[in-house]
Coordinates of C-alpha atoms in Angstrom, one line a residue:
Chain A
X1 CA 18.3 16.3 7.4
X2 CA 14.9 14.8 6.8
X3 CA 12.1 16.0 9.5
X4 CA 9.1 14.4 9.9
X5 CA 6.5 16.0 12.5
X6 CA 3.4 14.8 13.6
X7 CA 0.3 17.0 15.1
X8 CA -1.5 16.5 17.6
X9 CA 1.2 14.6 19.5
X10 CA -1.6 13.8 22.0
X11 CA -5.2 13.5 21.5
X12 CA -8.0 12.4 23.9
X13 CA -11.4 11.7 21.7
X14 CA -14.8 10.1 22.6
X15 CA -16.0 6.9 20.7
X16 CA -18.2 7.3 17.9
X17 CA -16.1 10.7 16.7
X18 CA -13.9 11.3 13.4
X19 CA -10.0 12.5 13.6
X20 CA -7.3 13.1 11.8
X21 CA -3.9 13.3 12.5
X22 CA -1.4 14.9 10.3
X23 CA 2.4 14.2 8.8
X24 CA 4.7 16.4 7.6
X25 CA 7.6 15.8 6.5
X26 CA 10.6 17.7 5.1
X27 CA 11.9 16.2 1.9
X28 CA 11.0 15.0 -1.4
X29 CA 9.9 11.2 -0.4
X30 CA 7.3 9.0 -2.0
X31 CA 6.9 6.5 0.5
X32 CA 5.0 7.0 3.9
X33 CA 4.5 4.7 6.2
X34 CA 1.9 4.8 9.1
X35 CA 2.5 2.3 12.3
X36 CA 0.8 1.5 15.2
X37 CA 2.7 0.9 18.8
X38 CA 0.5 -0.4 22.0
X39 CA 2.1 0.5 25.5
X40 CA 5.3 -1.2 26.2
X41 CA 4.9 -3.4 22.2
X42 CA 5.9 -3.7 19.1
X43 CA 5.2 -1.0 16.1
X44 CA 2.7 -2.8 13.7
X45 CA 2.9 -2.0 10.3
X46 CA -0.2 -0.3 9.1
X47 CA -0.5 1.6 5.7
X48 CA 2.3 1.6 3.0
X49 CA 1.7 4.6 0.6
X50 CA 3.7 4.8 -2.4
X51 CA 2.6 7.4 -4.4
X52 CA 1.1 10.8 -4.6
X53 CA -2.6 10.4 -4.3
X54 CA -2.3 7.0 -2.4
X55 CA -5.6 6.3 -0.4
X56 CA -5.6 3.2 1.5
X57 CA -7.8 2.1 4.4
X58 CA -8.7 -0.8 6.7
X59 CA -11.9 -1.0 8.9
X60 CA -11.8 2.7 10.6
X61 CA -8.9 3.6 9.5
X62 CA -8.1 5.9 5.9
X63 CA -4.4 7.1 5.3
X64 CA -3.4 9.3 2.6
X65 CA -0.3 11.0 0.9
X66 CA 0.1 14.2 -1.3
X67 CA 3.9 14.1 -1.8
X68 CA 3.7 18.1 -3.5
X69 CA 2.6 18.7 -0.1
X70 CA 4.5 16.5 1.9
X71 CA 1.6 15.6 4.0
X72 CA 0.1 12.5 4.9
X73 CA -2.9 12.2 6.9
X74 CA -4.3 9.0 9.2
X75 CA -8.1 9.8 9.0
X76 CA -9.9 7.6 11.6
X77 CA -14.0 7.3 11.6
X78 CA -16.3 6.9 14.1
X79 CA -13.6 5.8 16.7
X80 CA -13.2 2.9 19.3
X81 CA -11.8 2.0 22.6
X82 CA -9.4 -0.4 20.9
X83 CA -8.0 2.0 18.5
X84 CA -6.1 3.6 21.2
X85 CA -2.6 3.6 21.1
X86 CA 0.5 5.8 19.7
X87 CA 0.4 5.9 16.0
X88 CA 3.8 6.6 13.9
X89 CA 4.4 7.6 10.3
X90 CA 8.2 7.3 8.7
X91 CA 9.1 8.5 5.7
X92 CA 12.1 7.0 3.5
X93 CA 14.2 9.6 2.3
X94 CA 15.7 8.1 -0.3
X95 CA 15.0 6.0 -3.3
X96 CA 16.1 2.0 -3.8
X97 CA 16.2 -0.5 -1.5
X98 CA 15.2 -0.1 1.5
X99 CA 16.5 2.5 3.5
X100 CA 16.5 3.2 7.5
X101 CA 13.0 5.3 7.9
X102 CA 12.9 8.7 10.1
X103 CA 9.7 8.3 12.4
X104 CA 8.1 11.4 13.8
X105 CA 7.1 11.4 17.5
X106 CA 3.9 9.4 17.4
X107 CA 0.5 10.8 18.2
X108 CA -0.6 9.4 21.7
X109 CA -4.4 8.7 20.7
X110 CA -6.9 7.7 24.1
X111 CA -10.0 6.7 22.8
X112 CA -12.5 7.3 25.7
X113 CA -15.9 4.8 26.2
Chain B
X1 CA 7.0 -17.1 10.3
X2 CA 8.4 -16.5 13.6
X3 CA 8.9 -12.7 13.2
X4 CA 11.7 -10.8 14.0
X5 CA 13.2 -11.8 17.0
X6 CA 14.8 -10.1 19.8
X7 CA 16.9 -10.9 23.0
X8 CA 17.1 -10.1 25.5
X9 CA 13.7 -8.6 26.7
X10 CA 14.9 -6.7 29.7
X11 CA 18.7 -6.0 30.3
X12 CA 19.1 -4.1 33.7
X13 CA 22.9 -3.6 33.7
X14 CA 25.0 -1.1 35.7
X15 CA 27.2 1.8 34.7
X16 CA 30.5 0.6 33.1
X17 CA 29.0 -2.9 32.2
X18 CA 29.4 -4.3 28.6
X19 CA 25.9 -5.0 26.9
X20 CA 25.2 -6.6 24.2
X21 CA 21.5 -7.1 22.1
X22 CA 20.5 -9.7 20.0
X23 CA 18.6 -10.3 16.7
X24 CA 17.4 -12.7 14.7
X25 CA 15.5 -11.0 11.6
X26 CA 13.0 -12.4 9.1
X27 CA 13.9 -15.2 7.1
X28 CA 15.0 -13.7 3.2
X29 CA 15.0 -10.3 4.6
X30 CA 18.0 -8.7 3.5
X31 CA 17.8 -5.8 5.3
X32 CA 18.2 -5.2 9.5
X33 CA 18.1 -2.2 11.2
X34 CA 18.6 -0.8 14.8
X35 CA 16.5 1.5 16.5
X36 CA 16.8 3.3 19.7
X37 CA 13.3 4.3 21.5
X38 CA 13.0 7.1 24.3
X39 CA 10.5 9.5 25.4
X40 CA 12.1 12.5 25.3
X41 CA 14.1 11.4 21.6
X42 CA 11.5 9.3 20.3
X43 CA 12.6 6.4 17.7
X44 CA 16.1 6.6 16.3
X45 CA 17.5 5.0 13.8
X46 CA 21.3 3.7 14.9
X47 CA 22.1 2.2 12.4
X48 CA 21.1 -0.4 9.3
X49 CA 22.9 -3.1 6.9
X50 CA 21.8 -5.1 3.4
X51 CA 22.9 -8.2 2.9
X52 CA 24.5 -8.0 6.1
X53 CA 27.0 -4.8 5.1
X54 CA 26.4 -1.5 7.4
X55 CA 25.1 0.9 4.8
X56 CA 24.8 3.9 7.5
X57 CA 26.1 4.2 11.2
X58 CA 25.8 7.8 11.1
X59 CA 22.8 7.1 13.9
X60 CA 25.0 5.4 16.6
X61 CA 25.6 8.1 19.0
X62 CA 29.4 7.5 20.2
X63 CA 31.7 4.9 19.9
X64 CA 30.6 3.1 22.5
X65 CA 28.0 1.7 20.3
X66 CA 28.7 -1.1 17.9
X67 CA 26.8 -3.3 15.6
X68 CA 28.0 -6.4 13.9
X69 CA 25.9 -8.8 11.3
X70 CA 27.9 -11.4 11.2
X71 CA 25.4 -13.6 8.6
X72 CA 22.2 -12.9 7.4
X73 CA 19.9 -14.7 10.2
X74 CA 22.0 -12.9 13.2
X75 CA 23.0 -9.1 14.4
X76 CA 24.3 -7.8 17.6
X77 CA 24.2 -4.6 19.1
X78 CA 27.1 -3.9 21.8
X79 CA 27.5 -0.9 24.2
X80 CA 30.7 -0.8 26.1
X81 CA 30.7 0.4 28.8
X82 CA 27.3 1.5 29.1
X83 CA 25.8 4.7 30.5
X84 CA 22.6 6.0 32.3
X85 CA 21.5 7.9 29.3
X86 CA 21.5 4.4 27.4
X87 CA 18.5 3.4 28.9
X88 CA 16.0 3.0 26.6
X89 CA 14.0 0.4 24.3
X90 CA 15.8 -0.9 21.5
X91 CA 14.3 -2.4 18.6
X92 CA 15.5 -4.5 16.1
X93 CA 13.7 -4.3 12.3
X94 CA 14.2 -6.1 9.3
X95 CA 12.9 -5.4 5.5
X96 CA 13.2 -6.9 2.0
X97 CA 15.7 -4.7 0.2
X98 CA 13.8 -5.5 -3.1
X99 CA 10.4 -5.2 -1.6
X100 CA 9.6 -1.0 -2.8
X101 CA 6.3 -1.7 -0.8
X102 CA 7.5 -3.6 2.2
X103 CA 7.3 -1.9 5.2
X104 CA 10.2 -2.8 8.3
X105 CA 8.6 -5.6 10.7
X106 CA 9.6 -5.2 14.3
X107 CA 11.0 -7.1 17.3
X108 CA 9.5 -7.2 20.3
X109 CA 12.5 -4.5 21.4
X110 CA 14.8 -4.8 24.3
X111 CA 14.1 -3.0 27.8
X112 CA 17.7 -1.8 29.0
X113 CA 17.6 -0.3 31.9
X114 CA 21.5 1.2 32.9
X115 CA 22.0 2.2 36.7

């Protein structure tokens, strides 16, 4: 049974700091996906990583996968209010098509002024 | 495009009651799946279908959950009867089977609240 776990599942930061949160996961997989979720929304699709070595980013935000490790990371830089919310990664745990994802338990992020 | 869309928004049902969700998924997405959100479970996948065939119920925690796709533009999810401990948000996702990079794009999700 694919696990994915997420660390910190909370995490209260000031603005202008860096963080990163991190994603393991329990199987051979090479594709990650990081999501965002706003109280009582949707999940927004952030980052699709396909690959070992995949960097992508977009504005503060930098995610990354090393599938030897089975770690992705959601790197965010000098943080604002308005990137608070619960972030997700899911990992497909099997190749072809698309498959249903396992999501770990988010990361509650509050970004504080 | 409209997105994937979801109904209702909030169910509030009580114990014994017969509920059932509604989706409407992305236009040429041939892939729908149902997830179940909670805080103490976080989000599970129920269940999922391509080209509207279930590929894997193994999610749907007792019989009193269904799913149907009945064409490739509609999906229900039915509990009967419901229970207390089906409260939750559910959310409905669609993907393109063919798409290796495309990531699922989700409903708004449907509040049921079971009393």
């Amino acid at each position: 049974e694919l696990k994915v776990e997420q660390n910190p599942l909370f995490l209260s930061m000031q603005e202008g700091k860096n963080y990163t949160i991190y994603c393991n996961y329990s199987t051979t997989s090479d594709r990650l996906y990081w999501y965002r979720q706003d109280p009582g929304k949707s999940l927004e699709s952030l980052f699709v990583l396909l690959s070992n070595g995949a960097v992508k980013q977009e504005g503060r935000l930098m995610a990354s996968l090393d599938t030897k490790a089975r770690l992705s990371t959601l790197h965010i830089t000098a943080a604002v209010h308005d990137l608070s919310a619960t972030y997700f990664c899911a990992v497909e745990d099997s190749g072809g098509g698309a498959d249903g994802l396992t999501f770990g338990k988010g990361t509650h992020l509050i970004i504080q002024p | 495009d409209a997105g994937v869309i979801q109904s209702p928004r909030h169910e509030v049902t009580e114990m014994g009651q017969e509920v059932t969700l509604r989706c409407k998924p992305i236009s040429g997405h041939n892939s729908l799946f149902w997830y179940r959100q909670t805080m103490m479970r976080g989000l599970e996948l129920l269940i999922y279908f391509n080209n509207n065939v279930p590929i894997d119920d193994s999610g749907m925690p007792e019989d009193r959950f269904s799913a149907k796709m009945p064409n490739a533009s509609f999906s229900t999810l039915k509990i009967q009867p419901s229970e207390p401990r089906d409260s939750a948000v559910y959310f409905c996702a669609s993907s393109e089977v063919t798409g290796w990079n495309s990531p699922l794009h989700f409903g708004n999700g449907t509040r049921l609240t079971v009393t």
